[in-house]
Amino acid sequence: MSTIIEKAKEIVAVNGMSDKITLLQGKMEEVELPFPKVDIIISEWMGYFLLYESMLDTVLWARDKYLVKDGLIFPDKATIFMAGIEDGEYKDEKIGFWDNVWGFDYTPLKRSALTEPLVDTVEMKAVVTDPTPILTLDLYKVQPADLAFSLRFTLDVRRTDYVHALIAWFDIDFTACHKPIRFSTGPHAKYTHWKQTVFYLQDVLTVEQGEQITGVLTNKPNEKNKRDLDIKIEYRLETEDMGRQMEGVCEYKMC
């Protein structure tokens, strides 16, 4: 849809490829392709938290309408991961700020701030739990209805610390390449503009090595705007010390 296509046309021309490359501007669902079927679909459709403002619906539409049998999709696999992090200093800066704003009580905004996931870079040293895969999408098989889901997760605590937030990121695979290629948007990988998505918890969890945080992650497109997301995280700290048993439910809106 972008006007950058005009520069793309110039680049194609100066490289002598105008007889091989055709550029079309418009929405995938509205343009008319010069061929009834295609052999390959290439798309960078991923958004924050993989699915926020993503164009995956459009890719699936193109797959079902245009891709030949045994055609290829690049990338063709995406996996969402989660982990728990210690982030007390930044949480106090972002969330606790509203407790006292120049002497005024702004706690109504504090509740709103907790419902907005933060997209930011998390340092690996802040990660308290082992990562766990939540969802894997196979682009050859996934359907639009699969993008609304409710899935259980278990996070194994790797060191005694605090957990202030859960983070999510995704890995992308190109399995049809001669040599399979993967890149990650996690805290262990090189920086990408997707960064990581941080979900601050209402509670601070005191965790010890060997314990587990279990829960359910629920995601669905927003009813008013399907590119926005409504996310709910139910969590429970599994511990032998019943005095520290904690559980909670947090709801978030990515919009």
PDB file of C-alpha atoms in Angstrom:
ATOM      1  CA  MET A   1       0.000   0.000   0.000  1.00  0.00           C
ATOM      2  CA  SER A   2       2.983   2.304   0.548  1.00  0.00           C
ATOM      3  CA  THR A   3       4.119   4.854  -2.031  1.00  0.00           C
ATOM      4  CA  ILE A   4       7.618   3.375  -1.691  1.00  0.00           C
ATOM      5  CA  ILE A   5       6.484   1.156  -4.562  1.00  0.00           C
ATOM      6  CA  GLU A   6       7.348   4.033  -6.918  1.00  0.00           C
ATOM      7  CA  LYS A   7      10.992   3.840  -5.856  1.00  0.00           C
ATOM      8  CA  ALA A   8      10.825   0.050  -6.085  1.00  0.00           C
ATOM      9  CA  LYS A   9       9.748   0.371  -9.715  1.00  0.00           C
ATOM     10  CA  GLU A  10      12.747   2.610 -10.410  1.00  0.00           C
ATOM     11  CA  ILE A  11      15.094   0.104  -8.751  1.00  0.00           C
ATOM     12  CA  VAL A  12      13.656  -2.741 -10.816  1.00  0.00           C
ATOM     13  CA  ALA A  13      14.095  -0.689 -13.997  1.00  0.00           C
ATOM     14  CA  VAL A  14      17.692   0.432 -13.409  1.00  0.00           C
ATOM     15  CA  ASN A  15      18.633  -3.194 -12.724  1.00  0.00           C
ATOM     16  CA  GLY A  16      17.132  -4.371 -16.009  1.00  0.00           C
ATOM     17  CA  MET A  17      14.479  -6.547 -14.350  1.00  0.00           C
ATOM     18  CA  SER A  18      11.289  -4.890 -15.600  1.00  0.00           C
ATOM     19  CA  ASP A  19      10.506  -7.879 -17.836  1.00  0.00           C
ATOM     20  CA  LYS A  20      10.772 -10.247 -14.839  1.00  0.00           C
ATOM     21  CA  ILE A  21       9.316  -8.333 -11.886  1.00  0.00           C
ATOM     22  CA  THR A  22       5.809  -6.867 -11.750  1.00  0.00           C
ATOM     23  CA  LEU A  23       4.864  -4.602  -8.848  1.00  0.00           C
ATOM     24  CA  LEU A  24       1.241  -4.116  -7.801  1.00  0.00           C
ATOM     25  CA  GLN A  25       0.019  -1.571  -5.280  1.00  0.00           C
ATOM     26  CA  GLY A  26      -3.060  -2.233  -3.177  1.00  0.00           C
ATOM     27  CA  LYS A  27      -4.622  -4.498  -0.583  1.00  0.00           C
ATOM     28  CA  MET A  28      -3.965  -8.192  -1.151  1.00  0.00           C
ATOM     29  CA  GLU A  29      -7.682  -8.902  -1.028  1.00  0.00           C
ATOM     30  CA  GLU A  30      -8.415  -6.291  -3.714  1.00  0.00           C
ATOM     31  CA  VAL A  31      -5.606  -6.381  -6.285  1.00  0.00           C
ATOM     32  CA  GLU A  32      -5.881  -8.600  -9.337  1.00  0.00           C
ATOM     33  CA  LEU A  33      -2.798 -10.742  -9.902  1.00  0.00           C
ATOM     34  CA  PRO A  34      -1.669 -11.476 -13.478  1.00  0.00           C
ATOM     35  CA  PHE A  35      -1.645 -15.230 -12.690  1.00  0.00           C
ATOM     36  CA  PRO A  36      -4.325 -17.481 -11.163  1.00  0.00           C
ATOM     37  CA  LYS A  37      -1.828 -19.257  -8.860  1.00  0.00           C
ATOM     38  CA  VAL A  38       1.591 -18.612  -7.326  1.00  0.00           C
ATOM     39  CA  ASP A  39       4.445 -20.947  -6.335  1.00  0.00           C
ATOM     40  CA  ILE A  40       5.777 -18.946  -3.376  1.00  0.00           C
ATOM     41  CA  ILE A  41       4.396 -16.471  -0.821  1.00  0.00           C
ATOM     42  CA  ILE A  42       6.903 -14.255   0.994  1.00  0.00           C
ATOM     43  CA  SER A  43       5.623 -11.904   3.675  1.00  0.00           C
ATOM     44  CA  GLU A  44       6.882 -10.024   6.714  1.00  0.00           C
ATOM     45  CA  TRP A  45       3.578 -10.079   8.557  1.00  0.00           C
ATOM     46  CA  MET A  46       4.719 -10.311  12.188  1.00  0.00           C
ATOM     47  CA  GLY A  47       3.743  -7.731  14.821  1.00  0.00           C
ATOM     48  CA  TYR A  48       4.554  -7.173  18.478  1.00  0.00           C
ATOM     49  CA  PHE A  49       3.678 -10.285  20.492  1.00  0.00           C
ATOM     50  CA  LEU A  50       3.690 -11.845  17.015  1.00  0.00           C
ATOM     51  CA  LEU A  51      -0.026 -11.162  16.491  1.00  0.00           C
ATOM     52  CA  TYR A  52      -0.542  -7.494  17.415  1.00  0.00           C
ATOM     53  CA  GLU A  53      -1.332  -5.510  14.248  1.00  0.00           C
ATOM     54  CA  SER A  54      -0.107  -8.513  12.281  1.00  0.00           C
ATOM     55  CA  MET A  55      -1.048  -9.153   8.670  1.00  0.00           C
ATOM     56  CA  LEU A  56      -1.333 -12.905   9.132  1.00  0.00           C
ATOM     57  CA  ASP A  57      -5.019 -12.946   8.165  1.00  0.00           C
ATOM     58  CA  THR A  58      -4.047 -11.511   4.783  1.00  0.00           C
ATOM     59  CA  VAL A  59      -1.269 -14.075   4.289  1.00  0.00           C
ATOM     60  CA  LEU A  60      -3.713 -16.904   5.034  1.00  0.00           C
ATOM     61  CA  TRP A  61      -6.217 -15.402   2.598  1.00  0.00           C
ATOM     62  CA  ALA A  62      -3.534 -15.307  -0.112  1.00  0.00           C
ATOM     63  CA  ARG A  63      -2.467 -18.865   0.724  1.00  0.00           C
ATOM     64  CA  ASP A  64      -5.982 -20.238   0.338  1.00  0.00           C
ATOM     65  CA  LYS A  65      -6.694 -18.304  -2.865  1.00  0.00           C
ATOM     66  CA  TYR A  66      -3.407 -18.331  -4.758  1.00  0.00           C
ATOM     67  CA  LEU A  67      -0.862 -20.879  -3.494  1.00  0.00           C
ATOM     68  CA  VAL A  68      -0.445 -23.965  -5.686  1.00  0.00           C
ATOM     69  CA  LYS A  69      -0.508 -27.412  -4.151  1.00  0.00           C
ATOM     70  CA  ASP A  70       2.882 -28.027  -2.488  1.00  0.00           C
ATOM     71  CA  GLY A  71       3.739 -24.325  -2.893  1.00  0.00           C
ATOM     72  CA  LEU A  72       6.094 -22.638  -0.436  1.00  0.00           C
ATOM     73  CA  ILE A  73       5.615 -19.976   2.246  1.00  0.00           C
ATOM     74  CA  PHE A  74       8.466 -17.903   3.684  1.00  0.00           C
ATOM     75  CA  PRO A  75       8.540 -17.833   6.686  1.00  0.00           C
ATOM     76  CA  ASP A  76       6.356 -20.847   7.410  1.00  0.00           C
ATOM     77  CA  LYS A  77       6.575 -21.341  11.182  1.00  0.00           C
ATOM     78  CA  ALA A  78       6.265 -19.034  14.195  1.00  0.00           C
ATOM     79  CA  THR A  79       6.510 -19.848  17.913  1.00  0.00           C
ATOM     80  CA  ILE A  80       5.574 -17.644  20.881  1.00  0.00           C
ATOM     81  CA  PHE A  81       7.660 -18.061  24.058  1.00  0.00           C
ATOM     82  CA  MET A  82       7.177 -16.781  27.605  1.00  0.00           C
ATOM     83  CA  ALA A  83       9.377 -16.300  30.674  1.00  0.00           C
ATOM     84  CA  GLY A  84       9.297 -14.537  34.032  1.00  0.00           C
ATOM     85  CA  ILE A  85      11.554 -11.560  34.799  1.00  0.00           C
ATOM     86  CA  GLU A  86      12.779  -9.481  37.741  1.00  0.00           C
ATOM     87  CA  ASP A  87      12.072  -5.866  36.834  1.00  0.00           C
ATOM     88  CA  GLY A  88      11.343  -4.057  40.085  1.00  0.00           C
ATOM     89  CA  GLU A  89      13.216  -0.827  39.363  1.00  0.00           C
ATOM     90  CA  TYR A  90      11.585  -0.259  35.994  1.00  0.00           C
ATOM     91  CA  LYS A  91       8.150  -1.338  37.249  1.00  0.00           C
ATOM     92  CA  ASP A  92       8.373   1.232  40.041  1.00  0.00           C
ATOM     93  CA  GLU A  93       9.379   3.835  37.490  1.00  0.00           C
ATOM     94  CA  LYS A  94       6.586   2.999  35.040  1.00  0.00           C
ATOM     95  CA  ILE A  95       3.749   1.872  37.338  1.00  0.00           C
ATOM     96  CA  GLY A  96       4.613   3.262  40.783  1.00  0.00           C
ATOM     97  CA  PHE A  97       5.059   6.716  39.265  1.00  0.00           C
ATOM     98  CA  TRP A  98       1.293   7.233  39.419  1.00  0.00           C
ATOM     99  CA  ASP A  99       1.136   6.821  43.233  1.00  0.00           C
ATOM    100  CA  ASN A 100       2.458  10.342  43.742  1.00  0.00           C
ATOM    101  CA  VAL A 101       2.584  12.814  40.878  1.00  0.00           C
ATOM    102  CA  TRP A 102       3.848  16.064  42.415  1.00  0.00           C
ATOM    103  CA  GLY A 103       1.802  15.354  45.529  1.00  0.00           C
ATOM    104  CA  PHE A 104      -1.355  14.184  43.728  1.00  0.00           C
ATOM    105  CA  ASP A 105      -2.827  10.671  43.798  1.00  0.00           C
ATOM    106  CA  TYR A 106      -3.049   9.376  40.231  1.00  0.00           C
ATOM    107  CA  THR A 107      -3.710   5.723  41.094  1.00  0.00           C
ATOM    108  CA  PRO A 108      -6.662   5.484  38.634  1.00  0.00           C
ATOM    109  CA  LEU A 109      -4.030   5.798  35.882  1.00  0.00           C
ATOM    110  CA  LYS A 110      -1.893   3.184  37.629  1.00  0.00           C
ATOM    111  CA  ARG A 111      -4.589   0.600  37.007  1.00  0.00           C
ATOM    112  CA  SER A 112      -4.705   1.621  33.347  1.00  0.00           C
ATOM    113  CA  ALA A 113      -0.923   1.428  33.040  1.00  0.00           C
ATOM    114  CA  LEU A 114      -0.972  -2.161  34.314  1.00  0.00           C
ATOM    115  CA  THR A 115      -3.337  -3.168  31.514  1.00  0.00           C
ATOM    116  CA  GLU A 116      -1.042  -1.903  28.749  1.00  0.00           C
ATOM    117  CA  PRO A 117       1.745  -4.321  27.799  1.00  0.00           C
ATOM    118  CA  LEU A 118       5.118  -2.657  27.389  1.00  0.00           C
ATOM    119  CA  VAL A 119       7.169  -3.279  24.258  1.00  0.00           C
ATOM    120  CA  ASP A 120      10.797  -2.942  25.287  1.00  0.00           C
ATOM    121  CA  THR A 121      14.182  -4.640  25.350  1.00  0.00           C
ATOM    122  CA  VAL A 122      14.737  -6.940  28.339  1.00  0.00           C
ATOM    123  CA  GLU A 123      18.248  -7.846  29.424  1.00  0.00           C
ATOM    124  CA  MET A 124      18.981 -11.547  29.653  1.00  0.00           C
ATOM    125  CA  LYS A 125      20.174 -11.164  33.248  1.00  0.00           C
ATOM    126  CA  ALA A 126      16.636 -10.125  34.249  1.00  0.00           C
ATOM    127  CA  VAL A 127      15.146 -13.476  33.177  1.00  0.00           C
ATOM    128  CA  VAL A 128      14.332 -15.547  36.266  1.00  0.00           C
ATOM    129  CA  THR A 129      12.655 -18.618  34.712  1.00  0.00           C
ATOM    130  CA  ASP A 130      13.389 -20.969  31.881  1.00  0.00           C
ATOM    131  CA  PRO A 131      11.535 -19.975  28.717  1.00  0.00           C
ATOM    132  CA  THR A 132       8.613 -22.071  27.586  1.00  0.00           C
ATOM    133  CA  PRO A 133       6.926 -22.280  24.166  1.00  0.00           C
ATOM    134  CA  ILE A 134       3.262 -21.291  24.284  1.00  0.00           C
ATOM    135  CA  LEU A 135       2.057 -21.576  20.702  1.00  0.00           C
ATOM    136  CA  THR A 136       3.478 -22.711  17.372  1.00  0.00           C
ATOM    137  CA  LEU A 137       1.821 -21.666  14.109  1.00  0.00           C
ATOM    138  CA  ASP A 138       2.328 -23.721  10.953  1.00  0.00           C
ATOM    139  CA  LEU A 139       1.458 -21.318   8.151  1.00  0.00           C
ATOM    140  CA  TYR A 140       0.551 -24.174   5.815  1.00  0.00           C
ATOM    141  CA  LYS A 141      -2.190 -25.351   8.197  1.00  0.00           C
ATOM    142  CA  VAL A 142      -3.207 -22.549  10.564  1.00  0.00           C
ATOM    143  CA  GLN A 143      -6.662 -20.997  10.174  1.00  0.00           C
ATOM    144  CA  PRO A 144      -7.805 -17.490  11.202  1.00  0.00           C
ATOM    145  CA  ALA A 145      -9.921 -19.004  13.997  1.00  0.00           C
ATOM    146  CA  ASP A 146      -6.744 -20.454  15.549  1.00  0.00           C
ATOM    147  CA  LEU A 147      -5.500 -16.943  16.345  1.00  0.00           C
ATOM    148  CA  ALA A 148      -7.897 -16.815  19.292  1.00  0.00           C
ATOM    149  CA  PHE A 149      -6.658 -19.275  21.891  1.00  0.00           C
ATOM    150  CA  SER A 150      -6.432 -20.182  25.570  1.00  0.00           C
ATOM    151  CA  LEU A 151      -3.300 -22.180  26.437  1.00  0.00           C
ATOM    152  CA  ARG A 152      -1.676 -23.450  29.625  1.00  0.00           C
ATOM    153  CA  PHE A 153       1.950 -22.724  30.468  1.00  0.00           C
ATOM    154  CA  THR A 154       4.504 -23.750  33.086  1.00  0.00           C
ATOM    155  CA  LEU A 155       7.578 -21.676  33.941  1.00  0.00           C
ATOM    156  CA  ASP A 156      10.407 -23.376  35.840  1.00  0.00           C
ATOM    157  CA  VAL A 157      12.194 -20.986  38.195  1.00  0.00           C
ATOM    158  CA  ARG A 158      15.959 -21.067  37.595  1.00  0.00           C
ATOM    159  CA  ARG A 159      17.058 -18.909  40.574  1.00  0.00           C
ATOM    160  CA  THR A 160      15.728 -17.466  43.819  1.00  0.00           C
ATOM    161  CA  ASP A 161      14.498 -13.954  43.032  1.00  0.00           C
ATOM    162  CA  TYR A 162      11.389 -11.865  42.423  1.00  0.00           C
ATOM    163  CA  VAL A 163       9.096 -11.991  39.389  1.00  0.00           C
ATOM    164  CA  HIS A 164       7.488  -8.670  38.541  1.00  0.00           C
ATOM    165  CA  ALA A 165       6.381  -9.457  35.005  1.00  0.00           C
ATOM    166  CA  LEU A 166       6.028 -12.087  32.336  1.00  0.00           C
ATOM    167  CA  ILE A 167       7.542 -11.452  28.926  1.00  0.00           C
ATOM    168  CA  ALA A 168       6.737 -12.872  25.513  1.00  0.00           C
ATOM    169  CA  TRP A 169       8.663 -13.037  22.257  1.00  0.00           C
ATOM    170  CA  PHE A 170       8.631 -15.131  19.102  1.00  0.00           C
ATOM    171  CA  ASP A 171      10.932 -17.165  16.891  1.00  0.00           C
ATOM    172  CA  ILE A 172      10.478 -17.414  13.129  1.00  0.00           C
ATOM    173  CA  ASP A 173      11.493 -20.390  10.963  1.00  0.00           C
ATOM    174  CA  PHE A 174      12.112 -20.780   7.236  1.00  0.00           C
ATOM    175  CA  THR A 175      11.998 -24.572   7.087  1.00  0.00           C
ATOM    176  CA  ALA A 176      11.788 -24.817   3.279  1.00  0.00           C
ATOM    177  CA  CYS A 177      15.248 -23.320   2.721  1.00  0.00           C
ATOM    178  CA  HIS A 178      18.088 -25.605   1.627  1.00  0.00           C
ATOM    179  CA  LYS A 179      19.543 -24.889   5.062  1.00  0.00           C
ATOM    180  CA  PRO A 180      16.744 -24.197   7.578  1.00  0.00           C
ATOM    181  CA  ILE A 181      16.944 -20.642   8.927  1.00  0.00           C
ATOM    182  CA  ARG A 182      15.610 -19.311  12.244  1.00  0.00           C
ATOM    183  CA  PHE A 183      15.721 -15.959  13.935  1.00  0.00           C
ATOM    184  CA  SER A 184      14.562 -15.053  17.419  1.00  0.00           C
ATOM    185  CA  THR A 185      13.208 -11.859  18.962  1.00  0.00           C
ATOM    186  CA  GLY A 186      13.981 -13.057  22.507  1.00  0.00           C
ATOM    187  CA  PRO A 187      16.168 -11.403  25.169  1.00  0.00           C
ATOM    188  CA  HIS A 188      18.967 -13.897  24.391  1.00  0.00           C
ATOM    189  CA  ALA A 189      19.147 -12.840  20.745  1.00  0.00           C
ATOM    190  CA  LYS A 190      20.364  -9.782  18.865  1.00  0.00           C
ATOM    191  CA  TYR A 191      18.150  -6.708  18.988  1.00  0.00           C
ATOM    192  CA  THR A 192      15.153  -6.555  16.649  1.00  0.00           C
ATOM    193  CA  HIS A 193      12.539  -3.811  16.349  1.00  0.00           C
ATOM    194  CA  TRP A 194       9.982  -6.263  17.781  1.00  0.00           C
ATOM    195  CA  LYS A 195      11.876  -6.233  21.110  1.00  0.00           C
ATOM    196  CA  GLN A 196       9.928  -8.190  23.770  1.00  0.00           C
ATOM    197  CA  THR A 197       6.412  -7.710  25.144  1.00  0.00           C
ATOM    198  CA  VAL A 198       6.274  -7.161  28.920  1.00  0.00           C
ATOM    199  CA  PHE A 199       3.159  -7.991  30.945  1.00  0.00           C
ATOM    200  CA  TYR A 200       3.478  -6.529  34.447  1.00  0.00           C
ATOM    201  CA  LEU A 201       1.742  -8.511  37.196  1.00  0.00           C
ATOM    202  CA  GLN A 202      -0.336  -6.904  39.915  1.00  0.00           C
ATOM    203  CA  ASP A 203       1.594  -8.948  42.493  1.00  0.00           C
ATOM    204  CA  VAL A 204       5.298  -9.361  43.086  1.00  0.00           C
ATOM    205  CA  LEU A 205       6.061 -13.072  43.198  1.00  0.00           C
ATOM    206  CA  THR A 206       8.831 -14.232  45.528  1.00  0.00           C
ATOM    207  CA  VAL A 207      10.212 -17.355  43.889  1.00  0.00           C
ATOM    208  CA  GLU A 208      12.837 -19.937  44.743  1.00  0.00           C
ATOM    209  CA  GLN A 209      14.899 -22.112  42.445  1.00  0.00           C
ATOM    210  CA  GLY A 210      12.985 -25.249  41.471  1.00  0.00           C
ATOM    211  CA  GLU A 211       9.515 -23.788  41.966  1.00  0.00           C
ATOM    212  CA  GLN A 212       7.010 -23.365  39.152  1.00  0.00           C
ATOM    213  CA  ILE A 213       4.702 -20.636  37.947  1.00  0.00           C
ATOM    214  CA  THR A 214       1.738 -22.137  36.116  1.00  0.00           C
ATOM    215  CA  GLY A 215      -1.052 -20.413  34.322  1.00  0.00           C
ATOM    216  CA  VAL A 216      -3.232 -19.862  31.298  1.00  0.00           C
ATOM    217  CA  LEU A 217      -2.660 -17.344  28.512  1.00  0.00           C
ATOM    218  CA  THR A 218      -5.807 -16.295  26.665  1.00  0.00           C
ATOM    219  CA  ASN A 219      -5.628 -14.214  23.496  1.00  0.00           C
ATOM    220  CA  LYS A 220      -8.299 -13.004  21.109  1.00  0.00           C
ATOM    221  CA  PRO A 221      -8.628 -10.221  18.530  1.00  0.00           C
ATOM    222  CA  ASN A 222     -10.487  -7.191  19.818  1.00  0.00           C
ATOM    223  CA  GLU A 223     -14.125  -7.131  18.700  1.00  0.00           C
ATOM    224  CA  LYS A 224     -13.931  -3.531  17.422  1.00  0.00           C
ATOM    225  CA  ASN A 225     -10.522  -3.792  15.742  1.00  0.00           C
ATOM    226  CA  LYS A 226      -9.256  -7.273  14.915  1.00  0.00           C
ATOM    227  CA  ARG A 227      -5.645  -6.055  14.698  1.00  0.00           C
ATOM    228  CA  ASP A 228      -5.796  -5.101  18.405  1.00  0.00           C
ATOM    229  CA  LEU A 229      -5.591  -7.838  21.028  1.00  0.00           C
ATOM    230  CA  ASP A 230      -7.358  -8.641  24.291  1.00  0.00           C
ATOM    231  CA  ILE A 231      -5.053 -10.744  26.462  1.00  0.00           C
ATOM    232  CA  LYS A 232      -5.649 -12.381  29.840  1.00  0.00           C
ATOM    233  CA  ILE A 233      -3.010 -14.097  31.969  1.00  0.00           C
ATOM    234  CA  GLU A 234      -4.016 -16.289  34.888  1.00  0.00           C
ATOM    235  CA  TYR A 235      -1.057 -17.287  37.052  1.00  0.00           C
ATOM    236  CA  ARG A 236      -0.330 -19.340  40.151  1.00  0.00           C
ATOM    237  CA  LEU A 237       2.916 -19.784  42.060  1.00  0.00           C
ATOM    238  CA  GLU A 238       3.424 -23.436  42.935  1.00  0.00           C
ATOM    239  CA  THR A 239       5.343 -23.692  46.229  1.00  0.00           C
ATOM    240  CA  GLU A 240       5.594 -26.029  49.194  1.00  0.00           C
ATOM    241  CA  ASP A 241       5.309 -23.049  51.530  1.00  0.00           C
ATOM    242  CA  MET A 242       1.545 -22.538  51.628  1.00  0.00           C
ATOM    243  CA  GLY A 243       2.086 -19.200  53.327  1.00  0.00           C
ATOM    244  CA  ARG A 244       3.478 -17.902  50.046  1.00  0.00           C
ATOM    245  CA  GLN A 245       0.838 -19.383  47.790  1.00  0.00           C
ATOM    246  CA  MET A 246      -0.104 -16.703  45.258  1.00  0.00           C
ATOM    247  CA  GLU A 247      -2.388 -16.552  42.271  1.00  0.00           C
ATOM    248  CA  GLY A 248      -3.949 -13.834  40.210  1.00  0.00           C
ATOM    249  CA  VAL A 249      -5.596 -12.768  36.955  1.00  0.00           C
ATOM    250  CA  CYS A 250      -4.425  -9.862  34.813  1.00  0.00           C
ATOM    251  CA  GLU A 251      -6.134  -8.510  31.712  1.00  0.00           C
ATOM    252  CA  TYR A 252      -4.352  -6.476  29.056  1.00  0.00           C
ATOM    253  CA  LYS A 253      -5.213  -4.578  25.907  1.00  0.00           C
ATOM    254  CA  MET A 254      -2.759  -4.125  23.034  1.00  0.00           C
ATOM    255  CA  CYS A 255      -4.145  -1.253  21.015  1.00  0.00           C
TER     256      CYS A 255
END
